[in-house]
XYZ file of C-alpha atoms in Angstrom:
559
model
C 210.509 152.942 -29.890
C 207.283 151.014 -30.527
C 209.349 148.899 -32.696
C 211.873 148.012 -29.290
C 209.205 147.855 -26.682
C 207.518 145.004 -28.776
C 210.662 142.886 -29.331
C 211.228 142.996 -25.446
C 207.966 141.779 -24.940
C 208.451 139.190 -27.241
C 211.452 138.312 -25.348
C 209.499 138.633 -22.303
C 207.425 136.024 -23.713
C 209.315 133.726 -24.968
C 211.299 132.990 -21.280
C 207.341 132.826 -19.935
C 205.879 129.833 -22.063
C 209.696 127.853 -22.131
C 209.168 128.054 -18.292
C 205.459 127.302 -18.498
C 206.329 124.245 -20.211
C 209.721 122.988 -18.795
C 209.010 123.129 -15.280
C 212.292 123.594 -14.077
C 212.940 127.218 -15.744
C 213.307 128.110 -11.265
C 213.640 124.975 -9.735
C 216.006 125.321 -6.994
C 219.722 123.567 -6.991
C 219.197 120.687 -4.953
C 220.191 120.819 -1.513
C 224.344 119.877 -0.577
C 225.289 118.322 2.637
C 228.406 117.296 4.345
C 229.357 114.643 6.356
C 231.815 115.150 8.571
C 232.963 111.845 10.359
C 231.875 111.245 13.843
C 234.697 112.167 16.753
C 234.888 108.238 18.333
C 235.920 108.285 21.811
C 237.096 104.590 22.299
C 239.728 102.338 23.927
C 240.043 100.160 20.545
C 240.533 101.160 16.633
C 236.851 102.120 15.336
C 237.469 103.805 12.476
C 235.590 101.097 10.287
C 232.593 101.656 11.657
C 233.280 105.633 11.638
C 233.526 105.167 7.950
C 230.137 102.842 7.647
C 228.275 105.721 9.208
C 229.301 108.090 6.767
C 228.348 106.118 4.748
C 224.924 104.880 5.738
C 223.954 108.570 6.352
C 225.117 109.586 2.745
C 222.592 106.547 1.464
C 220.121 107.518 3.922
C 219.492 111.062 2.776
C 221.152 111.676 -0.629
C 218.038 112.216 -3.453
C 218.409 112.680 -6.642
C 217.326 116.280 -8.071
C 216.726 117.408 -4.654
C 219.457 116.329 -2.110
C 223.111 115.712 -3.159
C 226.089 114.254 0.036
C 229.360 116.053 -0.447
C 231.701 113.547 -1.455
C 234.958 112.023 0.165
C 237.495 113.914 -1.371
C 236.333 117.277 -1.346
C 235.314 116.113 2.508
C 238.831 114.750 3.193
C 240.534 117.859 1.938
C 238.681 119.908 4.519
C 239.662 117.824 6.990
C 243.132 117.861 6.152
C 243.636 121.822 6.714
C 241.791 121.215 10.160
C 243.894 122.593 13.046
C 240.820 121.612 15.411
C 238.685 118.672 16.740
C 235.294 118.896 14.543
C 233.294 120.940 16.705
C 230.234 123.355 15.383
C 232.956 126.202 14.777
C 234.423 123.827 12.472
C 231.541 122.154 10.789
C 229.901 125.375 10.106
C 233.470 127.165 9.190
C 233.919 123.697 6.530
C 230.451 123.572 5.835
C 230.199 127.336 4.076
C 233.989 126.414 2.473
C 232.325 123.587 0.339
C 228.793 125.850 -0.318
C 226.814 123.018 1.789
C 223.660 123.910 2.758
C 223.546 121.640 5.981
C 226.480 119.472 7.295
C 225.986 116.621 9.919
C 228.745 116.094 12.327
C 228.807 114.326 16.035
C 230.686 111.761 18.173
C 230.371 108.288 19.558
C 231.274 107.472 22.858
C 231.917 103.462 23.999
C 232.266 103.319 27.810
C 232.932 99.486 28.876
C 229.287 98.046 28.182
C 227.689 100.966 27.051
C 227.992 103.459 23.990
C 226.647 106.540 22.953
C 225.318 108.902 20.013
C 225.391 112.301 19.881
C 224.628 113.747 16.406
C 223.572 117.204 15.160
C 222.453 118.382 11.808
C 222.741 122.321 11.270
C 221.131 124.965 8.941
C 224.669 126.597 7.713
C 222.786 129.656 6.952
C 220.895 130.356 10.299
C 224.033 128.470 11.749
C 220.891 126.702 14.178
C 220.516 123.296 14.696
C 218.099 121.368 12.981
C 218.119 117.895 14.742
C 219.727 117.249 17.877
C 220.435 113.579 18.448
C 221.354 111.937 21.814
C 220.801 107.886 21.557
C 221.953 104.966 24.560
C 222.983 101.652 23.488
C 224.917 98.581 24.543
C 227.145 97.411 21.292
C 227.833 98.326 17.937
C 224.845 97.134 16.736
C 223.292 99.683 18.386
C 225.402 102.463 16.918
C 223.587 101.860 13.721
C 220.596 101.631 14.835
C 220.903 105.010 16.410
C 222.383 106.274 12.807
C 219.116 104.833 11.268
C 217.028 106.642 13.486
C 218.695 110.079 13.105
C 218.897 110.291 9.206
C 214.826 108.946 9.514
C 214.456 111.971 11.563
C 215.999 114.586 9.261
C 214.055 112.929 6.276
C 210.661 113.400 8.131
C 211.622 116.476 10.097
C 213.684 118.761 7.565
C 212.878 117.131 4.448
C 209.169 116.430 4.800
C 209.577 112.973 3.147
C 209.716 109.242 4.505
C 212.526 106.960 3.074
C 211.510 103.278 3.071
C 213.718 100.798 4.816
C 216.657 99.170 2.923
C 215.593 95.843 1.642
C 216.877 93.140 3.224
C 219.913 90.920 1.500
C 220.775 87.515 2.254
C 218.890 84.887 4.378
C 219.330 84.601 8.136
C 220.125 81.591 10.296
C 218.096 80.916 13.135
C 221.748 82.016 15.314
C 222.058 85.165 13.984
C 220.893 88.815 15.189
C 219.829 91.371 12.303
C 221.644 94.671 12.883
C 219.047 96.635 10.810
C 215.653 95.568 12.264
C 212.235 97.198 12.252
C 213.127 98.652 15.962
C 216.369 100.049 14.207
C 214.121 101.939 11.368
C 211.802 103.758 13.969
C 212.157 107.709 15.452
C 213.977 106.732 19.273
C 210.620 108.789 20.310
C 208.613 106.045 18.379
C 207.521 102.528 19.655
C 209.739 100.108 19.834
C 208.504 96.635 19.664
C 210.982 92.909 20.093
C 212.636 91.799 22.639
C 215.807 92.744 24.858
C 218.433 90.225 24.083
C 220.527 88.872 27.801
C 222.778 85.791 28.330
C 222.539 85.297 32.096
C 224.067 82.249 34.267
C 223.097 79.284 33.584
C 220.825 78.892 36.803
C 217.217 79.247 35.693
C 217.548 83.127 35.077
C 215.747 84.344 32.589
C 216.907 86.852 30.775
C 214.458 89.187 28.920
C 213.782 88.225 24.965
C 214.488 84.273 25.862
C 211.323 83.437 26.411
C 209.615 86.877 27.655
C 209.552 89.536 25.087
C 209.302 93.454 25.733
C 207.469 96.709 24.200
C 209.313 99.569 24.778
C 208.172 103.061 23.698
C 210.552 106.413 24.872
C 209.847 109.706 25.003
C 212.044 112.871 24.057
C 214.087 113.961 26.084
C 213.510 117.131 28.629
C 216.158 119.342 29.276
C 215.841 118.512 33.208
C 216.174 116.579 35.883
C 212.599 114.170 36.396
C 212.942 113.340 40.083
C 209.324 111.814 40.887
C 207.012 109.910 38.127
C 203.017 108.384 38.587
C 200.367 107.870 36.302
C 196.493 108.514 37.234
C 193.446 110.175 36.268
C 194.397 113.276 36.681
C 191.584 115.421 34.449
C 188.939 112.799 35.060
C 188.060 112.054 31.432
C 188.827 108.202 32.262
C 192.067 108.136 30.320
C 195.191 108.239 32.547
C 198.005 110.998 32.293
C 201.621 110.694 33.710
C 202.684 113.302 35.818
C 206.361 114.139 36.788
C 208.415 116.704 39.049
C 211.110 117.954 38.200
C 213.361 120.986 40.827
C 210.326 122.851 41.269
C 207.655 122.249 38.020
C 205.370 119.468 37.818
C 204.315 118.469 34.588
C 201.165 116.631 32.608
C 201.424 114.883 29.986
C 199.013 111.946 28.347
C 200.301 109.476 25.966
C 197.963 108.826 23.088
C 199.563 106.209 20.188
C 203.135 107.431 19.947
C 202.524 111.093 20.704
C 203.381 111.958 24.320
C 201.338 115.398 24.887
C 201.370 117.790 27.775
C 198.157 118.518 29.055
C 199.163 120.936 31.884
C 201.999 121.991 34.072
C 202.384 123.557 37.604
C 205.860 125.818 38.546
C 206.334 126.320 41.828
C 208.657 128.781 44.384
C 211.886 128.965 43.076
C 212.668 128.843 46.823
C 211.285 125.021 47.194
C 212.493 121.966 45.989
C 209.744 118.853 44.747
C 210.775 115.644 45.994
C 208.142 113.253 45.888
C 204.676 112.853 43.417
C 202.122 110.856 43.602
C 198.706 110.484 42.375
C 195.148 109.602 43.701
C 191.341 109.733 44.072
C 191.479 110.128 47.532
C 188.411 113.387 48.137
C 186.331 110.712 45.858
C 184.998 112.576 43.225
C 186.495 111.338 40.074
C 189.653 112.547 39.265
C 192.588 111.668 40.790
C 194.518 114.980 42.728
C 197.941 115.441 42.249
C 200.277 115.025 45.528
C 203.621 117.030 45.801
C 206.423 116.759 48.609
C 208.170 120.256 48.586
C 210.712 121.137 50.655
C 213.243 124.374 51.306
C 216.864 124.399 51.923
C 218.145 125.606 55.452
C 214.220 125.325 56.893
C 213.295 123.182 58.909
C 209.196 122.156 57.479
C 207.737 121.124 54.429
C 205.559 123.094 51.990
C 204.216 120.019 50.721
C 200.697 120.656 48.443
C 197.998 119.466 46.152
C 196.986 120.163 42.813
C 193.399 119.269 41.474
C 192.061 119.490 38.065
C 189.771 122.190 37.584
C 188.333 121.975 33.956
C 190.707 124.092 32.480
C 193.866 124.108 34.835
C 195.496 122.297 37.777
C 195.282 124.582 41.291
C 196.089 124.241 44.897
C 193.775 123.012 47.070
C 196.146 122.374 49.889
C 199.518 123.599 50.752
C 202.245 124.964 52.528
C 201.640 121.020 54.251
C 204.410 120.199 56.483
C 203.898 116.533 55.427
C 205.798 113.668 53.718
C 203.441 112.810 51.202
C 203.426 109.458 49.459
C 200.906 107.510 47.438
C 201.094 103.524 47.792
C 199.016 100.806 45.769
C 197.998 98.153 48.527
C 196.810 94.653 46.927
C 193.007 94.682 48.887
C 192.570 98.547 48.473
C 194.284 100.129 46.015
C 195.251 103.771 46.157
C 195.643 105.047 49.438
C 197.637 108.219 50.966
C 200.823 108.056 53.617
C 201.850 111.389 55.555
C 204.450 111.155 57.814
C 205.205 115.044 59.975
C 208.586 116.345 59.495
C 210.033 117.493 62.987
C 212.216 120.778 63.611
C 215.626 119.096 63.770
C 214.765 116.433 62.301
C 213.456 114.310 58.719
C 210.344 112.783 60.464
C 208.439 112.703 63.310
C 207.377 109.091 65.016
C 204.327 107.710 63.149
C 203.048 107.310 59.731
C 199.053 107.930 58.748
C 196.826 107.419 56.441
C 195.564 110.669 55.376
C 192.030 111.487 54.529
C 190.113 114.943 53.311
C 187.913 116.129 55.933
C 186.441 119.388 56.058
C 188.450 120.707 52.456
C 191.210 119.873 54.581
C 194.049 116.892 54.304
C 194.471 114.815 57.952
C 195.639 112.423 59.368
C 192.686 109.365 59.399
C 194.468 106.713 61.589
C 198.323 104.905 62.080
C 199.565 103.007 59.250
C 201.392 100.337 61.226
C 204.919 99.554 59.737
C 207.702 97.347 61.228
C 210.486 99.429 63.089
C 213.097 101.483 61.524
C 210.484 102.009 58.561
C 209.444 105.422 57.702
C 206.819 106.571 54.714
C 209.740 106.040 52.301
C 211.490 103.196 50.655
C 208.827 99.582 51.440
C 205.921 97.962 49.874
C 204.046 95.253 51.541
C 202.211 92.052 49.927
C 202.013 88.270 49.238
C 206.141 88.342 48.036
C 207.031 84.579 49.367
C 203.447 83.555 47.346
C 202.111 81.931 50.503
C 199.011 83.890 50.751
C 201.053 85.770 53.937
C 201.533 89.850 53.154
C 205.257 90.573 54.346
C 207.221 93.966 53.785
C 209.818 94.509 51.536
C 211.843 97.553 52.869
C 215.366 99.333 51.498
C 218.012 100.007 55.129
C 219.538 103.005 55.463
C 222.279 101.468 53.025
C 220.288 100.378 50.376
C 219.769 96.802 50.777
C 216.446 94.666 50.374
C 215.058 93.265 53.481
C 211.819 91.184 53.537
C 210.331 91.352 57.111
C 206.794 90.533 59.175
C 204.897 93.328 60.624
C 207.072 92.562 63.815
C 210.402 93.391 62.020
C 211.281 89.437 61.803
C 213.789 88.887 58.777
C 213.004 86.487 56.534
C 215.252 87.655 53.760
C 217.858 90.359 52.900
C 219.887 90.882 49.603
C 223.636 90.366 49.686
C 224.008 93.097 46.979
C 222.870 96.950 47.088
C 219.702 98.542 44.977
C 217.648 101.293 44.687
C 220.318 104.829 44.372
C 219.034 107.841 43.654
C 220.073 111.670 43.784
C 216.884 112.968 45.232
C 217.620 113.975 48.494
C 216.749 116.677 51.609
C 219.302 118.000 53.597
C 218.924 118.548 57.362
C 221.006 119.399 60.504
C 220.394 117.141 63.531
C 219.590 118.337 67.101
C 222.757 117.543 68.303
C 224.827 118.369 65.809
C 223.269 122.028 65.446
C 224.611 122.359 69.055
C 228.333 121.325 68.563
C 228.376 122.368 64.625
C 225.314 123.950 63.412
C 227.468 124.430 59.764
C 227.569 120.677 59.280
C 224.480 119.842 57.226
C 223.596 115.869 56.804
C 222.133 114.883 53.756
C 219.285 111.851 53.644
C 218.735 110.108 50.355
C 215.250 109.473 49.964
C 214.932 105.662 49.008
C 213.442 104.161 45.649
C 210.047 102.628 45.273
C 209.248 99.026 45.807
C 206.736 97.013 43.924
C 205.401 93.693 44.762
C 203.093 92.983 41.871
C 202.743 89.891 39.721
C 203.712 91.651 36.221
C 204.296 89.004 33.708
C 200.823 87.272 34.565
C 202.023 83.844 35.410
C 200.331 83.887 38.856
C 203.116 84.465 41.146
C 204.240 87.786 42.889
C 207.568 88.968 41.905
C 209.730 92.250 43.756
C 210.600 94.661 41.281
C 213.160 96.893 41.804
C 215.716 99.214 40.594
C 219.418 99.283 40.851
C 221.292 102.426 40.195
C 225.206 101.827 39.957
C 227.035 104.223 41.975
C 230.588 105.451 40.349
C 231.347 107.678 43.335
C 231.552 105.034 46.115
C 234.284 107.417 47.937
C 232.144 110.272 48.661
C 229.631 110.948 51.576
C 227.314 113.703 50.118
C 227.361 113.660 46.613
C 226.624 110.451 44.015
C 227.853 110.125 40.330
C 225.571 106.985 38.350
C 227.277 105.372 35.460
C 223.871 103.144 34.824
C 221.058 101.744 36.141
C 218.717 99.217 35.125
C 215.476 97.393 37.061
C 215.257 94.237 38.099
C 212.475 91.214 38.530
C 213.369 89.156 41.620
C 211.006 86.176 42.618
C 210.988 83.732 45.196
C 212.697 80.561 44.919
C 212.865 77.937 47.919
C 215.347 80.038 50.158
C 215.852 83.215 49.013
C 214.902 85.913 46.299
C 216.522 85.443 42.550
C 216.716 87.092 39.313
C 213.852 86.656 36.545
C 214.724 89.342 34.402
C 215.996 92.508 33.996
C 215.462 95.341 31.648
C 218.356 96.911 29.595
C 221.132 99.162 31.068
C 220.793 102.413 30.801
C 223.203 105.751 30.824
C 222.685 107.399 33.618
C 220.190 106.496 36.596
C 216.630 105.257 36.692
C 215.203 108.751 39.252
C 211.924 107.099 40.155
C 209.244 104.134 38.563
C 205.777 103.086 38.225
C 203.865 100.489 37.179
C 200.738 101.654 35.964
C 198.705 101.481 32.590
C 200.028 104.325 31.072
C 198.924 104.273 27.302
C 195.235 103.412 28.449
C 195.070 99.957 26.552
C 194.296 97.894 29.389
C 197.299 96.254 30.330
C 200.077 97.819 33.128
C 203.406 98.934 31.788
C 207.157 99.650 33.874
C 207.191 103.179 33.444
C 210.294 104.577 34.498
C 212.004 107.904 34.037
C 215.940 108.332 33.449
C 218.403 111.240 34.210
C 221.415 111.574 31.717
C 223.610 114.007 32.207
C 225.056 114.829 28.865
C 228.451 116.071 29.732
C 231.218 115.264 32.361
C 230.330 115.206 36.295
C 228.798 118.116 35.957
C 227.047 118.450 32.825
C 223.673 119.415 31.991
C 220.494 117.817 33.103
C 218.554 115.900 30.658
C 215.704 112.898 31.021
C 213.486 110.758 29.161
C 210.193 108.604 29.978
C 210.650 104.902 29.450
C 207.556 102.410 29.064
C 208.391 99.200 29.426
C 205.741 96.126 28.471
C 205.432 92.479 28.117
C 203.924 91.993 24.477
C 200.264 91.119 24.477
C 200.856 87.782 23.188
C 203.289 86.830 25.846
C 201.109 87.401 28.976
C 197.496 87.846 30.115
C 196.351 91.092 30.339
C 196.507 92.799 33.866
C 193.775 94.973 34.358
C 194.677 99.017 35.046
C 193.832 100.451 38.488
């Protein structure tokens, strides 16, 4: 017996100091994924460049010892017994068939102008996703970019390890446009730096990256709706947060490098609906308050409110306001507060004020004089024509520009539509709740308006945005395929294009210009709504900041 218990031991033993000294006695089997080809949803053949992202992603993420990509054939024989499209059922049904660990599968979608990446990368033994992927872009070069980006996230997300960049091959010609680029390489949450390629007409439009070039950082996406965005000093520490509504939360978040943080957040009555935001010092005493325009469907007031930072959370200290609330930036004043009374019957009652605090109370100061047919919403006034003259710039009812004198004088209007937006309050007039108190009319509340001079060259330019509207048959209800925003300046007779920013999916819900990563210098920070389905789909948005590169412009000082 003693004889047998010492040659186990010795057994024992010897399996102990070979592992001790191989290291790889239990090293794990490296890691098996499989790439499943993405689902292209296309008018033309793209099947080439559904094969060069297999590809690229099997490059991208296969390591030796640790990581090994399922190859073609055993991939294509999978596919061959599918009776399905590639959907996660499938992926994860194929996926445990070949003994991967994680497979990747996805689509790309090319509408006209504009294509799309959806990619997801699952866990096949928690059947969970990973990385989720959802990427906007204008041409195929953009496809791999997006590809780039997601196999950069799984390396740094799942994998815990940073791949460097492919080195470049070849030389360039002064004509030609990189598709892998250091903006290609980055996390879409990351900074992107370079400018926006455009080929306008040929009649002194500039297009952006000609001769103006961009920064553009974007944040991840929120699984939401943003309808209202503004940036201000909202905890008083002297660096500026961005604040944003969405049905009935408003949330904090500062921006410091490339991490986007939330500092706070506010939910509101399911019953109410947030509209508006807007942010300003206007009690005086350091931080900036938070100003919300709530309203309820079916009643006719506002529970409009404010939310002030009180060293560890944001309260109310006013609400259940029946007031349109809005925050404007005038050129001799800066921040000041609009209220305008909603009226039973109807959106707004005659007169807008500027609202002061009085007593721990908000109220009405004195008139805010505005040309007629100009409520609170929609207009910006200042030095547009660059003749040392302040004029308003105003949206009509139907979303057109019009440039007018305190007196309601034209001197311009645009022969094409902007602004177009969702956000909305519904209402039933006097008369109509007499003859048909069931027909509800719906007002879109009009975009923002900015007459600022944002590329530092001296001269005032109008910057606004323009929404495309796919459902031009219907009354009540819009459907955006894009939306972009636009730099118009004055030019001898009339207003023209000086550059635009990129198209994006979706619609632009609401902008700001405002220093919103606290290095000096004001940024277009805009917020987008992409649904991520058909009409219907679900809501989803992202933060955009959008910056001339230091060396392009002088600096314009924050608020």
């Amino acid at each position: 017996m003693r004889k047998r218990v010492k040659s186990d031991m010795s057994i024992i033993l010897y399996f102990l100091i070979v592992l001790f000294f191989s290291g790889h006695g239990w090293a794990e089997a490296p890691k098996r994924v499989l790439i499943l080809p993405m689902t292209v949803h296309a008018e033309k053949d793209l099947s080439f460049l559904q094969r060069g992202i297999q590809d690229m992603l099997a490059t991208r993420l296969a390591q030796e010892g640790e990581i090994t990509v399922i190859g073609k054939e055993e991939t294509a024989q999978v596919l061959q017994r599918a009776q399905q499209a590639i959907d996660e059922k499938f992926a994860l049904r194929a996926a445990a068939s070949l003994k991967a660990d994680y497979v990747i599968f996805g689509s790309l979608t090319v509408l006209g102008d504009n294509i799309s990446t959806d990619a997801r990368f699952f866990d096949v033994s928690s059947r969970k996703p990973l990385v989720t992927f959802n990427q906007f872009g204008r041409d195929q070069a953009d496809a791999i970019a997006h590809i780039n980006q997601f196999a950069e996230q799984i390396n740094r997300d799942v994998f815990q390890r940073r791949i460097p960049p492919p080195a470049a091959t070849g030389t360039k010609s002064k004509d030609q446009t990189p598709l892998t680029t250091d903006k290609n390489r980055q996390h879409p949450e990351k900074l992107l730096s370079g400018g926006i390629r455009s080929s306008e007409s040929p009649t002194g439009v500039v297009g952006p990256g000609s001769d103006i070039n961009f920064e553009v950082w974007k944040s991840r996406k929120f699984r939401a709706a943003i309808r209202g965005i503004d940036v201000g000093d909202v905890t008083g520490n002297g660096q500026k947060e961005t604040v944003f509504i969405t049905t009935n939360t408003v949330h904090i978040y500062r921006k410091v490098g490339e991490q986007f943080s939330r500092i706070g957040e506010h939910q509101g009555s399911k019953a109410h609906s947030f509209t508006g935001v807007g942010t300003a010092d206007i009690n005086q005493n350091g931080k900036a308050e938070i100003y919300i325009t709530s309203h309820a469907e079916k009643i006719e007031r506002l529970f409009s409110f404010v939310l002030e930072w009180n060293g560890s959370r944001f309260e109310p200290i006013g609400k259940n306001l029946n007031w349109h609330l809005r925050v404007i930036r005038l050129p001799d004043r800066g921040n000041i507060l609009l209220g305008q009374e909603r009226a039973f019957r109807t959106l707004f009652k005659p007169g807008v004020f500027e609202m002061m605090w009085s007593g721990g109370r908000l109220t009405p100061a004195q008139d805010f004089i505005l040309p007629p047919r100009v409520n609170i919403y929609g207009f910006t006034y200042g030095d547009i024509l660059n003749n040392n003259r302040e004029m308003v710039a105003a949206f009509t009812r139907s979303d057109y520009i019009r440039i007018i004198d305190q007196s309601g004088a034209e001197e311009w209007s645009s022969s094409e539509r902007y602004g177009g937006t969702e956000n909305h309050m519904d209402y039933i007039p006097e008369v109509q709740a007499i003859y048909d108190p069931d027909q509800v009319h719906r007002y879109y509340i009009p975009q923002k308006l900015h007459i600022v001079d944002f590329d530092g060259d001296g001269l005032n330019e109008l910057i606004a945005v323009r929404n495309h509207d796919a459902s031009k048959i219907l009354k009540r209800f819009r459907l955006f395929k894009n939306g972009q925003i636009e730099c118009l300046a004055w030019k001898d007779l009339g207003m023209e294009l000086k550059w635009r920013t990129q198209k994006v999916a979706g619609h632009i819900s609401d902008y700001v210009i405002a220093d919103m990563n606290n290095d000096g210098k004001k940024e277009l920070v805009f917020s987008v709504a992409a649904r991520t389905g058909p009409v219907l789909g679900k809501d989803k948005s992202y933060i955009v900041s959008w910056g001339i590169q230091e060396n392009q412009a002088a600096e314009i000082t924050g608020d």
